[in-house]
Amino acid sequence: MQIKLQNEIFEKYGFYYERKAGEFEEALSKKYINKDMILKRDIILKVVWAYNGKCGEARNNSGDKIFNKDVFDQIMQQNVTAVIAINSYQIHKELMELEKQYKKQDYNSKEWGGAIRYAKYAVISAYALRFPCVDLECNVFSIKENVKSILEEWKKFEQFIKGKEENKKYFSAESEWDNYYKSSNVDKDIIDYFS
């Protein structure tokens, strides 16, 4: 499945999906390819997982944990295609650029709440529900516009989740956005709000 995905990503989009760590080091060192052409496997797995509605799990599983056989198999048994991998990767890349741009301005939390600080994977799940991408028509410009559209709603979404009884434990005294966005509650709440 990994080899098939790697081939499909390269044939359709010209990106190199790094299914083995360091797989393209020689090509990089000889400048046959540049690092922007390489899609890191840990990021691809997490963004695909989030795109398929498991954003809490994607946020909670990090490092080598994501490559445990049971976790890895759970991710790969879902809807994993080159289109989804590339689009979810591009959404994540846009969110990372916004995080870098707004980090010194408290991640623009006045307008976007915890979206780019804590909830990048949740934003990817919301995006997938609102703007499902089925083919090559999703370009970088439309991704930027659609991400902005999701971010503009994020504070309303956070008000919505704060009011739910099952989320009270995260927001009783002090808001614990970090823990909330690692929980499985966020998966259901994204569906409830953005569907």
mmCIF file of the C-alpha atoms, coordinates in Angstrom:
data_MODEL
# 
_entry.id   MODEL 
# 
loop_
_atom_site.group_PDB 
_atom_site.id 
_atom_site.type_symbol 
_atom_site.label_atom_id 
_atom_site.label_alt_id 
_atom_site.label_comp_id 
_atom_site.label_asym_id 
_atom_site.label_entity_id 
_atom_site.label_seq_id 
_atom_site.pdbx_PDB_ins_code 
_atom_site.Cartn_x 
_atom_site.Cartn_y 
_atom_site.Cartn_z 
_atom_site.occupancy 
_atom_site.B_iso_or_equiv 
_atom_site.pdbx_formal_charge 
_atom_site.auth_seq_id 
_atom_site.auth_comp_id 
_atom_site.auth_asym_id 
_atom_site.auth_atom_id 
_atom_site.pdbx_PDB_model_num 
ATOM 1   C CA . MET A 1 1   ? 0.000   0.000  0.000   1.00 0.00 ? 1   MET A CA 1 
ATOM 2   C CA . GLN A 1 2   ? 2.857   2.380  0.852   1.00 0.00 ? 2   GLN A CA 1 
ATOM 3   C CA . ILE A 1 3   ? 4.652   1.696  -2.432  1.00 0.00 ? 3   ILE A CA 1 
ATOM 4   C CA . LYS A 1 4   ? 1.431   2.159  -4.391  1.00 0.00 ? 4   LYS A CA 1 
ATOM 5   C CA . LEU A 1 5   ? 0.801   5.485  -2.626  1.00 0.00 ? 5   LEU A CA 1 
ATOM 6   C CA . GLN A 1 6   ? 4.396   6.588  -3.234  1.00 0.00 ? 6   GLN A CA 1 
ATOM 7   C CA . ASN A 1 7   ? 4.155   5.799  -6.954  1.00 0.00 ? 7   ASN A CA 1 
ATOM 8   C CA . GLU A 1 8   ? 0.751   7.461  -7.331  1.00 0.00 ? 8   GLU A CA 1 
ATOM 9   C CA . ILE A 1 9   ? 1.924   10.655 -5.582  1.00 0.00 ? 9   ILE A CA 1 
ATOM 10  C CA . PHE A 1 10  ? 4.978   10.880 -7.826  1.00 0.00 ? 10  PHE A CA 1 
ATOM 11  C CA . GLU A 1 11  ? 3.132   10.061 -11.066 1.00 0.00 ? 11  GLU A CA 1 
ATOM 12  C CA . LYS A 1 12  ? 0.247   12.484 -10.461 1.00 0.00 ? 12  LYS A CA 1 
ATOM 13  C CA . TYR A 1 13  ? 1.978   15.322 -8.613  1.00 0.00 ? 13  TYR A CA 1 
ATOM 14  C CA . GLY A 1 14  ? 5.753   14.951 -8.931  1.00 0.00 ? 14  GLY A CA 1 
ATOM 15  C CA . PHE A 1 15  ? 6.308   14.810 -5.162  1.00 0.00 ? 15  PHE A CA 1 
ATOM 16  C CA . TYR A 1 16  ? 8.452   12.230 -3.396  1.00 0.00 ? 16  TYR A CA 1 
ATOM 17  C CA . TYR A 1 17  ? 6.615   10.518 -0.540  1.00 0.00 ? 17  TYR A CA 1 
ATOM 18  C CA . GLU A 1 18  ? 9.277   9.452  1.960   1.00 0.00 ? 18  GLU A CA 1 
ATOM 19  C CA . ARG A 1 19  ? 7.983   6.105  3.143   1.00 0.00 ? 19  ARG A CA 1 
ATOM 20  C CA . LYS A 1 20  ? 11.382  5.258  4.683   1.00 0.00 ? 20  LYS A CA 1 
ATOM 21  C CA . ALA A 1 21  ? 13.308  7.803  6.746   1.00 0.00 ? 21  ALA A CA 1 
ATOM 22  C CA . GLY A 1 22  ? 16.219  9.242  4.767   1.00 0.00 ? 22  GLY A CA 1 
ATOM 23  C CA . GLU A 1 23  ? 15.135  7.567  1.548   1.00 0.00 ? 23  GLU A CA 1 
ATOM 24  C CA . PHE A 1 24  ? 15.980  10.593 -0.602  1.00 0.00 ? 24  PHE A CA 1 
ATOM 25  C CA . GLU A 1 25  ? 19.091  11.865 1.223   1.00 0.00 ? 25  GLU A CA 1 
ATOM 26  C CA . GLU A 1 26  ? 21.457  11.060 -1.632  1.00 0.00 ? 26  GLU A CA 1 
ATOM 27  C CA . ALA A 1 27  ? 19.235  12.801 -4.205  1.00 0.00 ? 27  ALA A CA 1 
ATOM 28  C CA . LEU A 1 28  ? 19.040  15.824 -1.885  1.00 0.00 ? 28  LEU A CA 1 
ATOM 29  C CA . SER A 1 29  ? 22.787  15.973 -1.286  1.00 0.00 ? 29  SER A CA 1 
ATOM 30  C CA . LYS A 1 30  ? 23.463  15.776 -5.032  1.00 0.00 ? 30  LYS A CA 1 
ATOM 31  C CA . LYS A 1 31  ? 20.776  18.440 -5.614  1.00 0.00 ? 31  LYS A CA 1 
ATOM 32  C CA . TYR A 1 32  ? 18.725  16.259 -7.974  1.00 0.00 ? 32  TYR A CA 1 
ATOM 33  C CA . ILE A 1 33  ? 15.673  17.266 -5.967  1.00 0.00 ? 33  ILE A CA 1 
ATOM 34  C CA . ASN A 1 34  ? 14.992  19.976 -3.390  1.00 0.00 ? 34  ASN A CA 1 
ATOM 35  C CA . LYS A 1 35  ? 13.539  19.399 0.063   1.00 0.00 ? 35  LYS A CA 1 
ATOM 36  C CA . ASP A 1 36  ? 10.192  21.028 -0.859  1.00 0.00 ? 36  ASP A CA 1 
ATOM 37  C CA . MET A 1 37  ? 9.561   18.068 -3.168  1.00 0.00 ? 37  MET A CA 1 
ATOM 38  C CA . ILE A 1 38  ? 9.770   15.553 -0.298  1.00 0.00 ? 38  ILE A CA 1 
ATOM 39  C CA . LEU A 1 39  ? 6.678   14.697 1.722   1.00 0.00 ? 39  LEU A CA 1 
ATOM 40  C CA . LYS A 1 40  ? 7.656   13.463 5.184   1.00 0.00 ? 40  LYS A CA 1 
ATOM 41  C CA . ARG A 1 41  ? 5.931   10.207 6.098   1.00 0.00 ? 41  ARG A CA 1 
ATOM 42  C CA . ASP A 1 42  ? 4.992   11.181 9.663   1.00 0.00 ? 42  ASP A CA 1 
ATOM 43  C CA . ILE A 1 43  ? 3.273   14.348 8.448   1.00 0.00 ? 43  ILE A CA 1 
ATOM 44  C CA . ILE A 1 44  ? 1.503   12.530 5.599   1.00 0.00 ? 44  ILE A CA 1 
ATOM 45  C CA . LEU A 1 45  ? 0.176   9.854  7.954   1.00 0.00 ? 45  LEU A CA 1 
ATOM 46  C CA . LYS A 1 46  ? -1.105  12.398 10.472  1.00 0.00 ? 46  LYS A CA 1 
ATOM 47  C CA . VAL A 1 47  ? -2.733  14.723 7.938   1.00 0.00 ? 47  VAL A CA 1 
ATOM 48  C CA . VAL A 1 48  ? -4.402  11.830 6.118   1.00 0.00 ? 48  VAL A CA 1 
ATOM 49  C CA . TRP A 1 49  ? -5.680  10.540 9.464   1.00 0.00 ? 49  TRP A CA 1 
ATOM 50  C CA . ALA A 1 50  ? -7.058  14.008 10.249  1.00 0.00 ? 50  ALA A CA 1 
ATOM 51  C CA . TYR A 1 51  ? -8.570  14.361 6.762   1.00 0.00 ? 51  TYR A CA 1 
ATOM 52  C CA . ASN A 1 52  ? -10.405 11.096 7.371   1.00 0.00 ? 52  ASN A CA 1 
ATOM 53  C CA . GLY A 1 53  ? -11.953 12.419 10.594  1.00 0.00 ? 53  GLY A CA 1 
ATOM 54  C CA . LYS A 1 54  ? -9.470  11.303 13.262  1.00 0.00 ? 54  LYS A CA 1 
ATOM 55  C CA . CYS A 1 55  ? -7.953  14.682 14.152  1.00 0.00 ? 55  CYS A CA 1 
ATOM 56  C CA . GLY A 1 56  ? -7.789  14.002 17.910  1.00 0.00 ? 56  GLY A CA 1 
ATOM 57  C CA . GLU A 1 57  ? -5.819  10.848 17.287  1.00 0.00 ? 57  GLU A CA 1 
ATOM 58  C CA . ALA A 1 58  ? -3.533  12.587 14.778  1.00 0.00 ? 58  ALA A CA 1 
ATOM 59  C CA . ARG A 1 59  ? -2.779  15.327 17.323  1.00 0.00 ? 59  ARG A CA 1 
ATOM 60  C CA . ASN A 1 60  ? -2.304  12.866 20.203  1.00 0.00 ? 60  ASN A CA 1 
ATOM 61  C CA . ASN A 1 61  ? -0.011  10.366 18.452  1.00 0.00 ? 61  ASN A CA 1 
ATOM 62  C CA . SER A 1 62  ? 3.456   11.661 17.804  1.00 0.00 ? 62  SER A CA 1 
ATOM 63  C CA . GLY A 1 63  ? 6.961   10.474 17.050  1.00 0.00 ? 63  GLY A CA 1 
ATOM 64  C CA . ASP A 1 64  ? 7.467   6.746  16.696  1.00 0.00 ? 64  ASP A CA 1 
ATOM 65  C CA . LYS A 1 65  ? 4.049   6.000  18.228  1.00 0.00 ? 65  LYS A CA 1 
ATOM 66  C CA . ILE A 1 66  ? 2.382   6.668  14.878  1.00 0.00 ? 66  ILE A CA 1 
ATOM 67  C CA . PHE A 1 67  ? 4.467   3.877  13.335  1.00 0.00 ? 67  PHE A CA 1 
ATOM 68  C CA . ASN A 1 68  ? 3.332   1.214  15.822  1.00 0.00 ? 68  ASN A CA 1 
ATOM 69  C CA . LYS A 1 69  ? 1.782   -1.510 13.697  1.00 0.00 ? 69  LYS A CA 1 
ATOM 70  C CA . ASP A 1 70  ? -1.744  -1.163 15.119  1.00 0.00 ? 70  ASP A CA 1 
ATOM 71  C CA . VAL A 1 71  ? -1.783  2.649  14.743  1.00 0.00 ? 71  VAL A CA 1 
ATOM 72  C CA . PHE A 1 72  ? -0.166  2.530  11.299  1.00 0.00 ? 72  PHE A CA 1 
ATOM 73  C CA . ASP A 1 73  ? -2.623  -0.137 10.087  1.00 0.00 ? 73  ASP A CA 1 
ATOM 74  C CA . GLN A 1 74  ? -5.563  1.867  11.428  1.00 0.00 ? 74  GLN A CA 1 
ATOM 75  C CA . ILE A 1 75  ? -4.476  4.902  9.408   1.00 0.00 ? 75  ILE A CA 1 
ATOM 76  C CA . MET A 1 76  ? -3.757  2.971  6.214   1.00 0.00 ? 76  MET A CA 1 
ATOM 77  C CA . GLN A 1 77  ? -7.056  1.067  6.301   1.00 0.00 ? 77  GLN A CA 1 
ATOM 78  C CA . GLN A 1 78  ? -8.921  4.334  5.841   1.00 0.00 ? 78  GLN A CA 1 
ATOM 79  C CA . ASN A 1 79  ? -9.428  6.276  2.647   1.00 0.00 ? 79  ASN A CA 1 
ATOM 80  C CA . VAL A 1 80  ? -5.789  6.870  1.618   1.00 0.00 ? 80  VAL A CA 1 
ATOM 81  C CA . THR A 1 81  ? -5.250  8.153  -1.913  1.00 0.00 ? 81  THR A CA 1 
ATOM 82  C CA . ALA A 1 82  ? -2.708  10.420 -3.552  1.00 0.00 ? 82  ALA A CA 1 
ATOM 83  C CA . VAL A 1 83  ? -5.365  13.144 -3.924  1.00 0.00 ? 83  VAL A CA 1 
ATOM 84  C CA . ILE A 1 84  ? -6.190  13.069 -0.213  1.00 0.00 ? 84  ILE A CA 1 
ATOM 85  C CA . ALA A 1 85  ? -2.522  12.859 0.776   1.00 0.00 ? 85  ALA A CA 1 
ATOM 86  C CA . ILE A 1 86  ? -1.536  15.854 -1.366  1.00 0.00 ? 86  ILE A CA 1 
ATOM 87  C CA . ASN A 1 87  ? -4.522  18.012 -0.448  1.00 0.00 ? 87  ASN A CA 1 
ATOM 88  C CA . SER A 1 88  ? -4.300  17.315 3.275   1.00 0.00 ? 88  SER A CA 1 
ATOM 89  C CA . TYR A 1 89  ? -0.548  17.993 3.088   1.00 0.00 ? 89  TYR A CA 1 
ATOM 90  C CA . GLN A 1 90  ? -1.194  21.325 1.318   1.00 0.00 ? 90  GLN A CA 1 
ATOM 91  C CA . ILE A 1 91  ? -3.786  22.310 3.944   1.00 0.00 ? 91  ILE A CA 1 
ATOM 92  C CA . HIS A 1 92  ? -1.284  21.484 6.700   1.00 0.00 ? 92  HIS A CA 1 
ATOM 93  C CA . LYS A 1 93  ? 1.436   23.439 4.891   1.00 0.00 ? 93  LYS A CA 1 
ATOM 94  C CA . GLU A 1 94  ? -0.853  26.500 4.709   1.00 0.00 ? 94  GLU A CA 1 
ATOM 95  C CA . LEU A 1 95  ? -1.623  26.218 8.435   1.00 0.00 ? 95  LEU A CA 1 
ATOM 96  C CA . MET A 1 96  ? 2.089   25.927 9.238   1.00 0.00 ? 96  MET A CA 1 
ATOM 97  C CA . GLU A 1 97  ? 2.785   29.071 7.204   1.00 0.00 ? 97  GLU A CA 1 
ATOM 98  C CA . LEU A 1 98  ? 0.029   30.930 9.074   1.00 0.00 ? 98  LEU A CA 1 
ATOM 99  C CA . GLU A 1 99  ? 1.432   29.705 12.391  1.00 0.00 ? 99  GLU A CA 1 
ATOM 100 C CA . LYS A 1 100 ? 4.859   31.038 11.449  1.00 0.00 ? 100 LYS A CA 1 
ATOM 101 C CA . GLN A 1 101 ? 3.380   34.336 10.264  1.00 0.00 ? 101 GLN A CA 1 
ATOM 102 C CA . TYR A 1 102 ? 1.187   34.927 13.353  1.00 0.00 ? 102 TYR A CA 1 
ATOM 103 C CA . LYS A 1 103 ? 3.216   33.304 16.132  1.00 0.00 ? 103 LYS A CA 1 
ATOM 104 C CA . LYS A 1 104 ? 4.396   36.657 17.502  1.00 0.00 ? 104 LYS A CA 1 
ATOM 105 C CA . GLN A 1 105 ? 0.819   37.976 17.437  1.00 0.00 ? 105 GLN A CA 1 
ATOM 106 C CA . ASP A 1 106 ? -0.474  35.218 19.763  1.00 0.00 ? 106 ASP A CA 1 
ATOM 107 C CA . TYR A 1 107 ? -1.324  33.039 16.749  1.00 0.00 ? 107 TYR A CA 1 
ATOM 108 C CA . ASN A 1 108 ? -4.084  35.507 15.786  1.00 0.00 ? 108 ASN A CA 1 
ATOM 109 C CA . SER A 1 109 ? -6.175  33.941 18.556  1.00 0.00 ? 109 SER A CA 1 
ATOM 110 C CA . LYS A 1 110 ? -8.443  37.012 18.773  1.00 0.00 ? 110 LYS A CA 1 
ATOM 111 C CA . GLU A 1 111 ? -9.850  36.102 15.378  1.00 0.00 ? 111 GLU A CA 1 
ATOM 112 C CA . TRP A 1 112 ? -9.140  32.368 15.055  1.00 0.00 ? 112 TRP A CA 1 
ATOM 113 C CA . GLY A 1 113 ? -9.164  31.079 18.639  1.00 0.00 ? 113 GLY A CA 1 
ATOM 114 C CA . GLY A 1 114 ? -6.815  28.123 19.069  1.00 0.00 ? 114 GLY A CA 1 
ATOM 115 C CA . ALA A 1 115 ? -7.012  27.045 15.420  1.00 0.00 ? 115 ALA A CA 1 
ATOM 116 C CA . ILE A 1 116 ? -3.413  27.494 14.336  1.00 0.00 ? 116 ILE A CA 1 
ATOM 117 C CA . ARG A 1 117 ? -1.840  27.026 17.737  1.00 0.00 ? 117 ARG A CA 1 
ATOM 118 C CA . TYR A 1 118 ? -3.565  23.819 18.885  1.00 0.00 ? 118 TYR A CA 1 
ATOM 119 C CA . ALA A 1 119 ? -6.030  22.688 16.237  1.00 0.00 ? 119 ALA A CA 1 
ATOM 120 C CA . LYS A 1 120 ? -4.270  22.285 12.891  1.00 0.00 ? 120 LYS A CA 1 
ATOM 121 C CA . TYR A 1 121 ? -5.430  18.668 12.572  1.00 0.00 ? 121 TYR A CA 1 
ATOM 122 C CA . ALA A 1 122 ? -8.969  19.625 13.586  1.00 0.00 ? 122 ALA A CA 1 
ATOM 123 C CA . VAL A 1 123 ? -8.943  22.334 10.901  1.00 0.00 ? 123 VAL A CA 1 
ATOM 124 C CA . ILE A 1 124 ? -7.944  19.674 8.356   1.00 0.00 ? 124 ILE A CA 1 
ATOM 125 C CA . SER A 1 125 ? -10.913 17.508 9.443   1.00 0.00 ? 125 SER A CA 1 
ATOM 126 C CA . ALA A 1 126 ? -13.266 20.484 9.188   1.00 0.00 ? 126 ALA A CA 1 
ATOM 127 C CA . TYR A 1 127 ? -11.865 21.371 5.781   1.00 0.00 ? 127 TYR A CA 1 
ATOM 128 C CA . ALA A 1 128 ? -12.448 17.819 4.515   1.00 0.00 ? 128 ALA A CA 1 
ATOM 129 C CA . LEU A 1 129 ? -16.101 18.032 5.514   1.00 0.00 ? 129 LEU A CA 1 
ATOM 130 C CA . ARG A 1 130 ? -16.710 21.486 4.034   1.00 0.00 ? 130 ARG A CA 1 
ATOM 131 C CA . PHE A 1 131 ? -14.540 21.251 0.934   1.00 0.00 ? 131 PHE A CA 1 
ATOM 132 C CA . PRO A 1 132 ? -14.068 17.601 -0.031  1.00 0.00 ? 132 PRO A CA 1 
ATOM 133 C CA . CYS A 1 133 ? -11.530 17.390 -2.803  1.00 0.00 ? 133 CYS A CA 1 
ATOM 134 C CA . VAL A 1 134 ? -12.057 14.593 -5.257  1.00 0.00 ? 134 VAL A CA 1 
ATOM 135 C CA . ASP A 1 135 ? -9.580  15.416 -8.002  1.00 0.00 ? 135 ASP A CA 1 
ATOM 136 C CA . LEU A 1 136 ? -6.950  17.843 -9.190  1.00 0.00 ? 136 LEU A CA 1 
ATOM 137 C CA . GLU A 1 137 ? -9.299  20.851 -9.065  1.00 0.00 ? 137 GLU A CA 1 
ATOM 138 C CA . CYS A 1 138 ? -8.028  21.739 -5.597  1.00 0.00 ? 138 CYS A CA 1 
ATOM 139 C CA . ASN A 1 139 ? -5.186  24.142 -6.183  1.00 0.00 ? 139 ASN A CA 1 
ATOM 140 C CA . VAL A 1 140 ? -3.057  26.127 -3.765  1.00 0.00 ? 140 VAL A CA 1 
ATOM 141 C CA . PHE A 1 141 ? -5.155  29.278 -4.223  1.00 0.00 ? 141 PHE A CA 1 
ATOM 142 C CA . SER A 1 142 ? -8.448  27.518 -3.429  1.00 0.00 ? 142 SER A CA 1 
ATOM 143 C CA . ILE A 1 143 ? -6.828  25.810 -0.431  1.00 0.00 ? 143 ILE A CA 1 
ATOM 144 C CA . LYS A 1 144 ? -5.705  29.198 0.949   1.00 0.00 ? 144 LYS A CA 1 
ATOM 145 C CA . GLU A 1 145 ? -9.202  30.652 0.486   1.00 0.00 ? 145 GLU A CA 1 
ATOM 146 C CA . ASN A 1 146 ? -10.949 27.614 1.968   1.00 0.00 ? 146 ASN A CA 1 
ATOM 147 C CA . VAL A 1 147 ? -8.602  27.534 4.976   1.00 0.00 ? 147 VAL A CA 1 
ATOM 148 C CA . LYS A 1 148 ? -9.402  31.206 5.637   1.00 0.00 ? 148 LYS A CA 1 
ATOM 149 C CA . SER A 1 149 ? -13.094 30.390 5.457   1.00 0.00 ? 149 SER A CA 1 
ATOM 150 C CA . ILE A 1 150 ? -12.719 27.644 8.100   1.00 0.00 ? 150 ILE A CA 1 
ATOM 151 C CA . LEU A 1 151 ? -10.554 29.872 10.327  1.00 0.00 ? 151 LEU A CA 1 
ATOM 152 C CA . GLU A 1 152 ? -13.155 32.652 10.222  1.00 0.00 ? 152 GLU A CA 1 
ATOM 153 C CA . GLU A 1 153 ? -15.643 30.243 11.828  1.00 0.00 ? 153 GLU A CA 1 
ATOM 154 C CA . TRP A 1 154 ? -13.256 28.784 14.391  1.00 0.00 ? 154 TRP A CA 1 
ATOM 155 C CA . LYS A 1 155 ? -14.151 31.019 17.344  1.00 0.00 ? 155 LYS A CA 1 
ATOM 156 C CA . LYS A 1 156 ? -17.840 30.141 16.855  1.00 0.00 ? 156 LYS A CA 1 
ATOM 157 C CA . PHE A 1 157 ? -16.862 26.472 16.768  1.00 0.00 ? 157 PHE A CA 1 
ATOM 158 C CA . GLU A 1 158 ? -14.942 26.859 20.030  1.00 0.00 ? 158 GLU A CA 1 
ATOM 159 C CA . GLN A 1 159 ? -17.951 28.525 21.665  1.00 0.00 ? 159 GLN A CA 1 
ATOM 160 C CA . PHE A 1 160 ? -20.071 25.620 20.444  1.00 0.00 ? 160 PHE A CA 1 
ATOM 161 C CA . ILE A 1 161 ? -17.768 22.994 21.993  1.00 0.00 ? 161 ILE A CA 1 
ATOM 162 C CA . LYS A 1 162 ? -17.421 24.863 25.280  1.00 0.00 ? 162 LYS A CA 1 
ATOM 163 C CA . GLY A 1 163 ? -21.189 24.599 25.720  1.00 0.00 ? 163 GLY A CA 1 
ATOM 164 C CA . LYS A 1 164 ? -21.321 20.814 25.358  1.00 0.00 ? 164 LYS A CA 1 
ATOM 165 C CA . GLU A 1 165 ? -21.665 18.841 28.581  1.00 0.00 ? 165 GLU A CA 1 
ATOM 166 C CA . GLU A 1 166 ? -19.119 16.184 27.583  1.00 0.00 ? 166 GLU A CA 1 
ATOM 167 C CA . ASN A 1 167 ? -16.473 18.907 27.129  1.00 0.00 ? 167 ASN A CA 1 
ATOM 168 C CA . LYS A 1 168 ? -16.935 20.628 30.513  1.00 0.00 ? 168 LYS A CA 1 
ATOM 169 C CA . LYS A 1 169 ? -13.886 18.839 31.962  1.00 0.00 ? 169 LYS A CA 1 
ATOM 170 C CA . TYR A 1 170 ? -11.643 20.680 29.495  1.00 0.00 ? 170 TYR A CA 1 
ATOM 171 C CA . PHE A 1 171 ? -13.050 24.100 30.278  1.00 0.00 ? 171 PHE A CA 1 
ATOM 172 C CA . SER A 1 172 ? -14.098 24.069 33.955  1.00 0.00 ? 172 SER A CA 1 
ATOM 173 C CA . ALA A 1 173 ? -11.594 26.514 35.488  1.00 0.00 ? 173 ALA A CA 1 
ATOM 174 C CA . GLU A 1 174 ? -9.094  27.332 32.781  1.00 0.00 ? 174 GLU A CA 1 
ATOM 175 C CA . SER A 1 175 ? -9.480  26.479 29.125  1.00 0.00 ? 175 SER A CA 1 
ATOM 176 C CA . GLU A 1 176 ? -7.395  23.453 28.243  1.00 0.00 ? 176 GLU A CA 1 
ATOM 177 C CA . TRP A 1 177 ? -7.416  23.676 24.461  1.00 0.00 ? 177 TRP A CA 1 
ATOM 178 C CA . ASP A 1 178 ? -4.280  21.569 24.134  1.00 0.00 ? 178 ASP A CA 1 
ATOM 179 C CA . ASN A 1 179 ? -5.870  18.592 25.924  1.00 0.00 ? 179 ASN A CA 1 
ATOM 180 C CA . TYR A 1 180 ? -9.229  19.047 24.208  1.00 0.00 ? 180 TYR A CA 1 
ATOM 181 C CA . TYR A 1 181 ? -7.685  18.916 20.731  1.00 0.00 ? 181 TYR A CA 1 
ATOM 182 C CA . LYS A 1 182 ? -5.905  15.677 21.652  1.00 0.00 ? 182 LYS A CA 1 
ATOM 183 C CA . SER A 1 183 ? -9.159  14.030 22.762  1.00 0.00 ? 183 SER A CA 1 
ATOM 184 C CA . SER A 1 184 ? -11.565 11.898 20.778  1.00 0.00 ? 184 SER A CA 1 
ATOM 185 C CA . ASN A 1 185 ? -14.356 14.403 21.555  1.00 0.00 ? 185 ASN A CA 1 
ATOM 186 C CA . VAL A 1 186 ? -12.999 16.733 18.884  1.00 0.00 ? 186 VAL A CA 1 
ATOM 187 C CA . ASP A 1 187 ? -13.644 14.147 16.130  1.00 0.00 ? 187 ASP A CA 1 
ATOM 188 C CA . LYS A 1 188 ? -17.372 14.085 16.868  1.00 0.00 ? 188 LYS A CA 1 
ATOM 189 C CA . ASP A 1 189 ? -17.619 17.828 17.524  1.00 0.00 ? 189 ASP A CA 1 
ATOM 190 C CA . ILE A 1 190 ? -16.084 18.635 14.130  1.00 0.00 ? 190 ILE A CA 1 
ATOM 191 C CA . ILE A 1 191 ? -18.708 16.447 12.449  1.00 0.00 ? 191 ILE A CA 1 
ATOM 192 C CA . ASP A 1 192 ? -21.529 17.976 14.514  1.00 0.00 ? 192 ASP A CA 1 
ATOM 193 C CA . TYR A 1 193 ? -20.517 21.540 13.686  1.00 0.00 ? 193 TYR A CA 1 
ATOM 194 C CA . PHE A 1 194 ? -19.087 21.424 10.173  1.00 0.00 ? 194 PHE A CA 1 
ATOM 195 C CA . SER A 1 195 ? -21.345 18.816 8.501   1.00 0.00 ? 195 SER A CA 1 
# 
